Structures are given as C-alpha cells and as structure tokens.
Short mmCIF file of C-alpha atoms in Angstrom, two decimals:
data_model
loop_
_atom_site.label_atom_id
_atom_site.label_comp_id
_atom_site.label_asym_id
_atom_site.label_seq_id
_atom_site.Cartn_x
_atom_site.Cartn_y
_atom_site.Cartn_z
CA MET A 1 -79.75 -59.58 -130.85
CA ASN A 2 -78.46 -62.99 -129.75
CA LEU A 3 -78.25 -63.95 -126.09
CA ARG A 4 -74.97 -65.77 -126.67
CA VAL A 5 -73.06 -62.54 -127.25
CA THR A 6 -71.74 -62.33 -123.68
CA GLY A 7 -71.55 -64.55 -120.64
CA PRO A 8 -72.15 -68.29 -120.35
CA CYS A 9 -74.33 -69.96 -122.96
CA PRO A 10 -77.97 -70.09 -121.83
CA PRO A 11 -79.94 -73.27 -122.59
CA VAL A 12 -82.31 -71.42 -124.96
CA ILE A 13 -81.56 -68.45 -127.22
CA LEU A 14 -83.54 -66.32 -129.66
CA ASP A 15 -82.51 -68.48 -132.64
CA ASP A 16 -84.13 -71.48 -130.93
CA VAL A 17 -87.40 -69.61 -130.56
CA LEU A 18 -87.29 -68.38 -134.15
CA GLY A 19 -86.71 -71.95 -135.29
CA ALA A 20 -89.64 -73.11 -133.20
CA GLN A 21 -91.83 -70.45 -134.79
CA LYS A 22 -91.07 -71.83 -138.26
CA MET A 23 -91.72 -75.36 -137.07
CA LEU A 24 -95.11 -74.37 -135.62
CA SER A 25 -96.30 -72.60 -138.78
CA GLY A 26 -99.59 -74.19 -139.74
CA VAL A 27 -99.71 -76.14 -136.47
CA ALA A 28 -100.26 -73.60 -133.67
CA ARG A 29 -102.61 -70.67 -134.12
CA THR A 30 -101.47 -67.09 -133.89
CA THR A 31 -103.91 -66.35 -131.10
CA ALA A 32 -105.88 -63.13 -130.84
CA MET A 33 -104.95 -60.02 -128.89
CA GLU A 34 -108.00 -58.46 -127.23
CA GLY A 35 -108.17 -55.11 -125.45
CA SER A 36 -109.64 -54.68 -121.97
CA ARG A 37 -111.16 -51.24 -121.43
CA HIS A 38 -111.98 -51.98 -117.79
CA LEU A 39 -108.43 -52.97 -116.86
CA GLY A 40 -107.06 -50.16 -118.99
CA GLU A 41 -109.00 -47.65 -116.88
CA LEU A 42 -107.64 -49.20 -113.68
CA VAL A 43 -104.03 -49.31 -114.89
CA GLY A 44 -104.22 -45.94 -116.62
CA ALA A 45 -102.83 -47.35 -119.86
CA PRO A 46 -103.92 -49.81 -122.57
CA VAL A 47 -104.22 -53.44 -121.42
CA HIS A 48 -104.41 -56.31 -123.88
CA PHE A 49 -105.12 -60.02 -123.44
CA LYS A 50 -102.97 -62.52 -125.35
CA CYS A 51 -105.62 -65.22 -125.76
CA GLU A 52 -103.79 -68.54 -125.54
CA ASN A 53 -107.03 -69.89 -124.06
CA LEU A 54 -108.16 -69.90 -127.71
CA GLN A 55 -105.16 -71.95 -128.86
CA ARG A 56 -105.66 -75.49 -130.17
CA THR A 57 -106.24 -77.83 -127.19
CA GLY A 58 -107.19 -74.75 -125.16
CA SER A 59 -103.73 -73.69 -123.98
CA PHE A 60 -100.20 -72.74 -125.01
CA LYS A 61 -98.93 -76.26 -124.23
CA LEU A 62 -99.25 -77.49 -127.83
CA ARG A 63 -96.40 -75.17 -128.85
CA GLY A 64 -93.72 -76.69 -126.65
CA ALA A 65 -94.98 -80.26 -126.96
CA TYR A 66 -94.90 -80.15 -130.76
CA VAL A 67 -91.40 -78.67 -130.92
CA ARG A 68 -90.09 -81.24 -128.42
CA ILE A 69 -91.60 -84.25 -130.20
CA ALA A 70 -90.74 -82.96 -133.68
CA GLY A 71 -87.10 -82.79 -132.58
CA LEU A 72 -86.90 -86.49 -131.70
CA SER A 73 -84.82 -88.82 -133.84
CA PRO A 74 -86.55 -91.51 -135.95
CA VAL A 75 -85.51 -94.14 -133.40
CA GLU A 76 -86.96 -92.09 -130.52
CA ARG A 77 -90.18 -91.49 -132.41
CA ALA A 78 -90.54 -95.21 -133.06
CA ALA A 79 -90.32 -95.84 -129.30
CA GLY A 80 -93.23 -93.49 -128.65
CA VAL A 81 -93.59 -90.79 -126.02
CA VAL A 82 -95.04 -90.65 -122.52
CA ALA A 83 -96.20 -87.72 -120.42
CA ALA A 84 -97.85 -87.01 -117.10
CA SER A 85 -100.41 -84.26 -116.65
CA ALA A 86 -103.74 -83.37 -115.11
CA GLY A 87 -104.89 -81.58 -118.24
CA ASN A 88 -103.24 -79.03 -120.51
CA HIS A 89 -99.89 -80.73 -121.11
CA ALA A 90 -101.71 -84.02 -121.63
CA GLN A 91 -103.79 -82.56 -124.43
CA GLY A 92 -100.84 -80.76 -125.99
CA VAL A 93 -98.75 -83.95 -126.09
CA ALA A 94 -101.70 -85.97 -127.39
CA LEU A 95 -102.40 -83.64 -130.32
CA ALA A 96 -98.74 -83.03 -131.16
CA SER A 97 -98.07 -86.78 -131.21
CA SER A 98 -101.07 -87.40 -133.42
CA LEU A 99 -99.98 -84.73 -135.90
CA LEU A 100 -96.47 -86.19 -136.04
CA GLY A 101 -97.54 -89.83 -136.20
CA VAL A 102 -95.99 -90.76 -132.85
CA GLU A 103 -97.64 -93.12 -130.37
CA ALA A 104 -98.38 -91.33 -127.09
CA THR A 105 -99.21 -92.61 -123.62
CA VAL A 106 -100.40 -90.06 -121.08
CA PHE A 107 -100.64 -90.74 -117.36
CA MET A 108 -103.30 -88.71 -115.57
CA PRO A 109 -104.33 -88.64 -111.88
CA LEU A 110 -107.33 -90.71 -110.83
CA GLY A 111 -109.22 -87.53 -109.97
CA ALA A 112 -108.52 -85.72 -113.26
CA PRO A 113 -111.63 -83.94 -114.61
CA LEU A 114 -113.51 -86.22 -116.99
CA PRO A 115 -113.69 -83.62 -119.83
CA LYS A 116 -109.87 -83.37 -119.83
CA VAL A 117 -109.47 -87.15 -119.83
CA ALA A 118 -111.95 -87.48 -122.70
CA ALA A 119 -110.25 -84.70 -124.71
CA THR A 120 -106.82 -86.31 -124.30
CA ARG A 121 -108.17 -89.62 -125.61
CA GLN A 122 -109.91 -87.90 -128.50
CA TYR A 123 -106.62 -86.30 -129.54
CA GLY A 124 -105.26 -89.82 -129.97
CA ALA A 125 -103.31 -90.65 -126.80
CA ARG A 126 -103.63 -93.77 -124.66
CA VAL A 127 -104.64 -92.55 -121.20
CA ARG A 128 -103.65 -94.35 -118.02
CA LEU A 129 -105.20 -93.17 -114.77
CA GLN A 130 -102.74 -93.66 -111.94
CA GLY A 131 -101.91 -91.85 -108.74
CA HIS A 132 -103.98 -89.56 -106.57
CA VAL A 133 -101.74 -86.51 -107.02
CA VAL A 134 -99.66 -85.32 -109.98
CA ASP A 135 -96.36 -86.26 -108.30
CA GLU A 136 -97.48 -89.91 -108.14
CA THR A 137 -98.62 -89.72 -111.76
CA LEU A 138 -95.28 -88.22 -112.77
CA THR A 139 -93.42 -91.08 -111.08
CA ALA A 140 -95.58 -93.63 -112.88
CA ALA A 141 -94.87 -92.00 -116.25
CA GLN A 142 -91.12 -91.92 -115.64
CA GLU A 143 -91.15 -95.59 -114.60
CA TYR A 144 -93.06 -96.40 -117.80
CA ALA A 145 -90.43 -94.55 -119.83
CA GLN A 146 -87.60 -96.52 -118.21
CA ARG A 147 -89.42 -99.81 -118.69
CA THR A 148 -90.51 -99.35 -122.31
CA GLY A 149 -87.95 -96.94 -123.79
CA ALA A 150 -90.62 -94.33 -124.55
CA VAL A 151 -89.35 -90.75 -124.45
CA PHE A 152 -90.59 -88.80 -121.45
CA ILE A 153 -91.96 -85.38 -122.46
CA HIS A 154 -91.57 -83.05 -119.49
CA PRO A 155 -94.15 -80.27 -119.23
CA PHE A 156 -91.60 -77.46 -118.76
CA ASP A 157 -88.07 -78.65 -117.97
CA HIS A 158 -86.52 -78.98 -121.45
CA PRO A 159 -85.00 -76.43 -123.88
CA ASP A 160 -87.27 -77.48 -126.77
CA ILE A 161 -90.37 -77.00 -124.61
CA ILE A 162 -89.17 -73.52 -123.60
CA ALA A 163 -88.34 -72.59 -127.20
CA GLY A 164 -91.83 -73.58 -128.30
CA GLN A 165 -93.49 -71.57 -125.55
CA GLY A 166 -91.29 -68.61 -126.44
CA THR A 167 -93.19 -68.19 -129.71
CA VAL A 168 -95.92 -66.56 -127.62
CA GLY A 169 -93.44 -63.75 -126.94
CA LEU A 170 -92.66 -63.28 -130.63
CA GLU A 171 -96.37 -62.97 -131.40
CA ILE A 172 -96.84 -60.41 -128.63
CA LEU A 173 -94.13 -58.18 -130.11
CA GLU A 174 -95.67 -58.49 -133.57
CA GLN A 175 -99.22 -57.79 -132.40
CA CYS A 176 -98.43 -55.10 -129.82
CA PRO A 177 -95.06 -53.53 -130.75
CA GLU A 178 -95.60 -50.70 -128.27
CA VAL A 179 -95.84 -53.09 -125.28
CA ARG A 180 -93.97 -52.04 -122.13
CA THR A 181 -95.00 -54.78 -119.68
CA ILE A 182 -95.85 -58.46 -120.18
CA VAL A 183 -97.55 -60.29 -117.32
CA VAL A 184 -97.54 -64.10 -117.37
CA GLY A 185 -98.41 -66.87 -114.95
CA ILE A 186 -95.60 -69.11 -113.68
CA GLY A 187 -95.81 -72.75 -112.62
CA GLY A 188 -92.62 -74.62 -113.46
CA GLY A 189 -91.47 -71.65 -115.52
CA GLY A 190 -91.44 -72.87 -119.12
CA LEU A 191 -93.81 -70.25 -120.55
CA ALA A 192 -92.31 -67.30 -118.67
CA ALA A 193 -88.77 -68.39 -119.55
CA GLY A 194 -89.60 -68.80 -123.23
CA ILE A 195 -91.35 -65.44 -123.47
CA ALA A 196 -88.47 -63.79 -121.63
CA VAL A 197 -85.86 -65.26 -123.99
CA ALA A 198 -87.68 -63.97 -127.08
CA VAL A 199 -88.74 -60.59 -125.74
CA LYS A 200 -85.55 -59.58 -123.92
CA ALA A 201 -83.46 -60.44 -126.99
CA LEU A 202 -85.53 -58.16 -129.21
CA ARG A 203 -86.85 -55.60 -126.72
CA PRO A 204 -84.75 -55.54 -123.54
CA ASP A 205 -86.72 -52.50 -122.35
CA VAL A 206 -89.93 -54.53 -121.94
CA ARG A 207 -90.63 -55.46 -118.33
CA ILE A 208 -91.66 -59.07 -117.73
CA VAL A 209 -93.64 -59.88 -114.59
CA GLY A 210 -94.33 -63.45 -113.50
CA VAL A 211 -97.31 -64.36 -111.33
CA GLN A 212 -97.72 -67.29 -108.96
CA ALA A 213 -100.54 -68.38 -106.68
CA GLU A 214 -99.74 -67.69 -103.02
CA GLY A 215 -100.24 -71.34 -102.08
CA ALA A 216 -97.93 -72.62 -104.82
CA ALA A 217 -95.26 -69.93 -104.95
CA CYS A 218 -92.05 -71.92 -105.38
CA TYR A 219 -90.16 -69.20 -107.28
CA PRO A 220 -89.79 -66.48 -104.60
CA PRO A 221 -87.88 -68.73 -102.15
CA SER A 222 -85.93 -70.29 -105.02
CA LEU A 223 -84.87 -66.91 -106.38
CA ALA A 224 -83.87 -65.84 -102.88
CA ALA A 225 -81.78 -68.98 -102.48
CA GLY A 226 -80.30 -68.79 -105.96
CA ARG A 227 -81.35 -72.33 -106.87
CA PRO A 228 -84.59 -74.30 -107.35
CA MET A 229 -86.21 -75.05 -104.00
CA SER A 230 -89.19 -77.30 -103.25
CA ILE A 231 -92.20 -76.21 -101.25
CA ASP A 232 -94.35 -78.65 -99.30
CA ALA A 233 -97.89 -79.44 -100.41
CA PRO A 234 -98.61 -76.64 -102.90
CA HIS A 235 -102.30 -75.78 -102.88
CA THR A 236 -104.34 -73.57 -105.19
CA MET A 237 -107.38 -73.75 -107.43
CA ALA A 238 -105.05 -72.81 -110.30
CA ASP A 239 -103.90 -76.33 -111.14
CA GLY A 240 -102.08 -75.12 -114.27
CA ILE A 241 -99.49 -73.35 -112.09
CA LYS A 242 -99.67 -75.70 -109.10
CA VAL A 243 -96.01 -76.75 -109.11
CA GLY A 244 -93.90 -77.44 -106.03
CA ARG A 245 -90.46 -76.85 -107.57
CA PRO A 246 -89.13 -74.73 -110.46
CA GLY A 247 -87.70 -76.57 -113.42
CA ASP A 248 -83.90 -76.67 -113.53
CA VAL A 249 -83.77 -75.42 -117.13
CA PRO A 250 -86.27 -72.55 -116.90
CA PHE A 251 -85.08 -71.43 -113.46
CA ASP A 252 -81.86 -69.79 -114.68
CA LEU A 253 -83.73 -68.03 -117.49
CA VAL A 254 -86.41 -66.73 -115.15
CA ARG A 255 -83.78 -65.60 -112.66
CA ASP A 256 -81.80 -63.74 -115.33
CA LEU A 257 -84.56 -62.39 -117.58
CA VAL A 258 -87.84 -62.03 -115.64
CA ASP A 259 -87.92 -58.69 -113.84
CA GLU A 260 -90.30 -59.58 -111.01
CA VAL A 261 -92.35 -62.46 -109.63
CA ARG A 262 -95.55 -61.52 -107.80
CA THR A 263 -98.10 -63.66 -105.95
CA VAL A 264 -101.90 -63.52 -105.92
CA SER A 265 -104.51 -64.90 -103.54
CA GLU A 266 -107.32 -67.34 -104.25
CA ASP A 267 -109.84 -64.50 -103.92
CA GLU A 268 -107.92 -62.48 -106.49
CA LEU A 269 -107.81 -65.44 -108.87
CA SER A 270 -111.57 -65.92 -108.53
CA SER A 271 -112.27 -62.24 -109.15
CA ALA A 272 -109.99 -62.29 -112.20
CA LEU A 273 -111.74 -65.31 -113.70
CA LEU A 274 -115.09 -63.62 -113.15
CA LEU A 275 -113.85 -60.43 -114.83
CA CYS A 276 -112.64 -62.37 -117.88
CA LEU A 277 -116.02 -64.03 -118.23
CA GLU A 278 -118.21 -61.00 -117.58
CA ARG A 279 -116.22 -58.17 -119.14
CA ALA A 280 -114.18 -59.90 -121.88
CA LYS A 281 -116.56 -62.82 -122.61
CA LEU A 282 -113.58 -65.17 -122.38
CA VAL A 283 -113.56 -68.55 -120.63
CA VAL A 284 -110.24 -68.71 -118.78
CA GLU A 285 -109.00 -71.24 -116.25
CA PRO A 286 -107.67 -69.94 -112.89
CA ALA A 287 -104.01 -70.31 -113.93
CA GLY A 288 -104.71 -68.38 -117.11
CA ALA A 289 -106.39 -65.62 -115.12
CA SER A 290 -103.41 -65.15 -112.78
CA PRO A 291 -101.97 -62.17 -114.75
CA VAL A 292 -105.36 -60.49 -114.57
CA ALA A 293 -105.42 -61.14 -110.82
CA ALA A 294 -102.07 -59.37 -110.49
CA LEU A 295 -103.35 -56.36 -112.44
CA LEU A 296 -106.48 -56.18 -110.27
CA SER A 297 -104.54 -56.47 -107.02
CA GLU A 298 -102.21 -53.52 -107.72
CA PRO A 299 -103.03 -51.81 -111.02
CA GLY A 300 -100.72 -48.87 -110.36
CA ALA A 301 -97.65 -51.14 -110.36
CA PHE A 302 -97.72 -51.78 -114.11
CA HIS A 303 -96.55 -49.45 -116.87
CA GLY A 304 -98.57 -49.71 -120.06
CA PRO A 305 -99.28 -50.75 -122.63
CA VAL A 306 -99.61 -54.06 -120.76
CA VAL A 307 -100.13 -57.52 -122.27
CA ALA A 308 -101.58 -60.16 -119.94
CA VAL A 309 -101.09 -63.71 -121.20
CA LEU A 310 -104.26 -65.79 -120.74
CA SER A 311 -102.41 -69.09 -120.87
CA GLY A 312 -105.36 -71.50 -120.94
CA GLY A 313 -109.10 -72.00 -120.90
CA ASN A 314 -109.48 -75.67 -119.97
CA VAL A 315 -111.57 -75.33 -116.84
CA ASP A 316 -113.80 -78.11 -115.59
CA PRO A 317 -117.46 -76.96 -115.55
CA LEU A 318 -117.91 -77.99 -111.91
CA LEU A 319 -114.79 -76.09 -110.89
CA MET A 320 -115.98 -73.13 -112.96
CA GLN A 321 -119.23 -73.07 -110.99
CA ARG A 322 -117.40 -73.12 -107.66
CA VAL A 323 -114.82 -70.55 -108.75
CA LEU A 324 -117.45 -68.16 -110.09
CA THR A 325 -119.33 -68.37 -106.81
CA HIS A 326 -116.08 -67.74 -104.95
CA GLY A 327 -115.34 -64.83 -107.27
CA MET A 328 -118.73 -63.25 -106.67
CA VAL A 329 -118.19 -63.54 -102.93
CA ALA A 330 -114.73 -61.98 -103.25
CA ALA A 331 -116.21 -59.19 -105.37
CA GLY A 332 -118.85 -58.42 -102.74
CA ARG A 333 -121.67 -59.72 -104.91
CA TYR A 334 -123.06 -62.08 -102.25
CA LEU A 335 -124.29 -61.23 -98.79
CA SER A 336 -124.82 -63.97 -96.20
CA LEU A 337 -126.51 -63.11 -92.92
CA SER A 338 -128.79 -64.47 -90.22
CA LEU A 339 -131.65 -62.51 -88.68
CA ARG A 340 -133.87 -63.25 -85.69
CA LEU A 341 -137.62 -62.79 -86.23
CA THR A 342 -140.76 -63.20 -84.21
CA ASP A 343 -142.30 -66.50 -85.31
CA ARG A 344 -145.69 -65.25 -86.48
CA PRO A 345 -147.62 -65.26 -89.76
CA GLY A 346 -146.45 -62.57 -92.16
CA ALA A 347 -143.05 -61.98 -90.51
CA LEU A 348 -141.13 -63.50 -93.39
CA ALA A 349 -143.21 -61.65 -95.99
CA THR A 350 -142.42 -58.36 -94.25
CA LEU A 351 -138.69 -59.16 -94.29
CA LEU A 352 -138.80 -60.07 -97.98
CA SER A 353 -140.55 -56.82 -98.81
CA VAL A 354 -137.68 -54.89 -97.19
CA LEU A 355 -135.17 -56.87 -99.25
CA SER A 356 -137.20 -56.32 -102.42
CA ALA A 357 -137.29 -52.57 -101.80
CA ALA A 358 -133.50 -52.66 -101.38
CA ASP A 359 -133.20 -54.49 -104.73
CA ALA A 360 -131.50 -57.54 -103.20
CA ASN A 361 -132.07 -60.91 -104.85
CA VAL A 362 -132.75 -63.80 -102.45
CA LEU A 363 -130.82 -66.88 -103.58
CA ASP A 364 -131.53 -69.14 -100.61
CA ILE A 365 -133.37 -68.97 -97.33
CA GLY A 366 -133.47 -71.26 -94.31
CA HIS A 367 -135.26 -71.38 -90.97
CA VAL A 368 -133.73 -72.42 -87.63
CA ARG A 369 -136.12 -73.06 -84.75
CA THR A 370 -134.10 -75.47 -82.58
CA ASP A 371 -131.18 -73.27 -81.50
CA PRO A 372 -131.19 -73.09 -77.66
CA ARG A 373 -130.37 -69.38 -77.91
CA LEU A 374 -133.79 -68.72 -79.46
CA GLY A 375 -136.75 -67.64 -77.39
CA LEU A 376 -140.02 -69.53 -77.45
CA THR A 377 -141.55 -67.26 -80.08
CA GLU A 378 -138.39 -66.64 -82.11
CA VAL A 379 -137.04 -68.07 -85.36
CA GLU A 380 -133.67 -67.51 -86.99
CA VAL A 381 -133.70 -66.86 -90.75
CA GLU A 382 -130.53 -67.56 -92.74
CA LEU A 383 -130.31 -65.59 -96.00
CA GLN A 384 -128.09 -65.84 -99.05
CA LEU A 385 -128.47 -62.67 -101.12
CA GLU A 386 -127.12 -61.58 -104.49
CA THR A 387 -126.11 -57.92 -104.59
CA LYS A 388 -124.51 -55.50 -107.03
CA GLY A 389 -121.25 -55.08 -105.14
CA PRO A 390 -119.80 -53.93 -101.81
CA GLU A 391 -121.65 -50.58 -101.80
CA HIS A 392 -124.97 -52.32 -102.44
CA CYS A 393 -124.20 -54.81 -99.64
CA ALA A 394 -123.81 -51.88 -97.27
CA GLU A 395 -127.08 -50.35 -98.53
CA VAL A 396 -128.97 -53.62 -97.98
CA SER A 397 -127.53 -54.02 -94.49
CA GLU A 398 -128.50 -50.44 -93.63
CA ALA A 399 -132.05 -50.98 -94.95
CA LEU A 400 -132.42 -54.01 -92.69
CA ARG A 401 -131.12 -52.11 -89.67
CA ALA A 402 -133.49 -49.23 -90.41
CA ALA A 403 -136.37 -51.70 -90.50
CA GLY A 404 -135.43 -53.01 -87.07
CA TYR A 405 -133.63 -56.21 -88.07
CA LEU A 406 -130.38 -57.10 -86.34
CA ALA A 407 -127.88 -59.61 -87.72
CA VAL A 408 -127.03 -62.60 -85.53
CA ASP A 409 -123.31 -63.40 -85.10
#
C-alpha cells in the first residue's frame, strides 16, 4: 500500500521508509524484541519491548541521522554538518558523519552530562559547549550553519529523518506480525511519525499510541488547535522527549496516522524505568521508558499483542541514581517517618528491634533534640526505611502503632 493513493501528498511515504531500510543495512542494528511477562499479565495480552536502547549509540537516532546525511549532495557533504543536542541526536549525528566521512560539529548545552559529551567526541564529532538550555544551543548551531555553510541536521523536523526512524516500524512488523498496538514516546514527533507511516501503510488495523511527559506535552494542545503550538518551559526528567513544540513535518503525520496521544507523570516514568531495570534487566532512559509508563498507568486501555518501543538507554549514572530512588518512592518501596521517643538509653535499640521484626530495612536515621515542640526528655527520630511495597509499608506502620509509637506530622 502506498500513502500517495488518495489525498494530498504527505511528506514521507512507505517507499521512503523502505529506501531508508536498504540504506541502513549493515549500519543500524535490527534490535531485539523482548517479551515482558509482568506487563503481559497486567495488560492481559502479550507485551513486547522493541529494544532501541540496544541500538548503536544507545538510541534510534542513528537511523534518521544516517539517512539524512547520506542524502546530502557532494557539495553539501564537503561543507560539513552541524547539530544541536543534549545527547542522543548528538551521538547519532557524530557516528553517522564518521561512517560517511563527513565533518561534524555538534553543539551541546553547558550542563550536558559528561558521559554523553565524551561519547559524542569519541564518535568523531567536534563538540562545542554553548548555552544553558537546548533552545540556546539550537540557536548557536543554526547561527554556525549560516556562518559556515554547514548543513544543519534537525533532530526530527525533516522527511529523511522521519523515513530513517520509520525503519523501526518495519522491524516491528517483521518481528511481531501479530501486533495490534504499538506504543511509542513522542518529543518532536519524528519517531512516532516514521513508525506510523510504515505501519499504517502495511497494517492499517494496528493502533499506534504516542506518549508524552505531562510537563512537556506539546502535542495535545497542538492537535486540538490543528497546528503546532508551543508550550512554555517544558519540564520533565525525560530529556529525550522534552520538546516545547512539535515539528512542522512530523505534526501532520502524527495528526493523521497516530490514533492517540497519552501523557504520563514523573512518578509513572520513574516506576517504568525501575521496572525495566528490575524485571527486564534493561537499562532505559526516562524517555525510552515512557511507553512502559503508559502501560503501567492504565493497562486495560491497550489491546494486545502490544509492542512498547524502548527508544533509548543513554541515561547519566547520576540521573539514574536519582530516578531509581524516585521510582522506589513512587512504587511504595520507601517509607519516611518521624517518631518521638523518650530520650533514655536503650530507646533506639527497642525501636530498631520493632523494625527488624517487621522486616523493614533502615537506610538512614537522624536525631532531632532542638525542636521547641519537644519536651525536656524527648527526642525526635527521623527514619528512612526500605520496604517491599505499599502493603509492607502499611504493615510496618501498623507494627509501630501496636508498639506504642506515633508518627509526628
């Protein structure tokens, strides 16, 4: 089936994606498809992960970057390319340029994680750190392109980029021909648009669901308005989908071909990342975990078999530590409380014995003696406990109450 059969010509059609697939042969990996028994039980149907976190450079971005740069004329290649990114696109452009023998300059924000900066340099790009936010970095890259003649490689707003990302959709249909729903994170829209072009042309019955972070959800208001709309100060831990405005090119494709766009909270993203690590043994960045977050938030809304696209795994170790802690809190695996004790020898040991009997692990403990609300012989003990989940939290709290301890507000 060809999308040009009826209606106005879309910017990307199935033939473009098929051409990109041939171009990427031997360059991009056909990434694995892994089943998730836990999510399958929740959804009530098979759930599979499309593991683009295991792609070269750690994300799907290599696909579109390579197709875009490979399509440049000899004169354009000689001028070099320039890109702006905080991570995944930077690495994709760097490796694609190196493979094609094109000089690449990548602008990255001053606060970009050091591992991502180092990886971009190792793939062969010249890195320039400029701007405190990605918008400032993007402006710097575009100014560099105008000044030097280098070709600006946009992360999502170009037909070649979308065609390259669409090869993920072709692989999904090959690896899971019985698929009924594909769930994919959306930032600017390049990946979702590309997958939708490929899948809807070959299997129009497959439902495609896009997922955005609540704090960076530019698509719902844009779809309601019928045109790309900007949102002020997008904020989310999922920097891979932290985009304030849909791309002009992918917007029409998402509007016409993506069946639904859902949003997920930061707590849901954290819980999803934790699930990928604990249950699937997969390192996934928050943006890549957004489809899993959608499945966790409302598993009954998806008809299976379901394929969730894990779009990337380039997560900074420090962010990973914070996100995992956040995820454990969201999953009810931590319990924080303050108790008031009589300040006498053995009081703390007695409290700890109650916690030990309740099988709670003490992560941190602090004493407060200077609060004016405390009596002369009182001390406040602040506890950080690791538990086995919400039910265990309730059991620990009940054990403390039964032992005569009352939590302080």
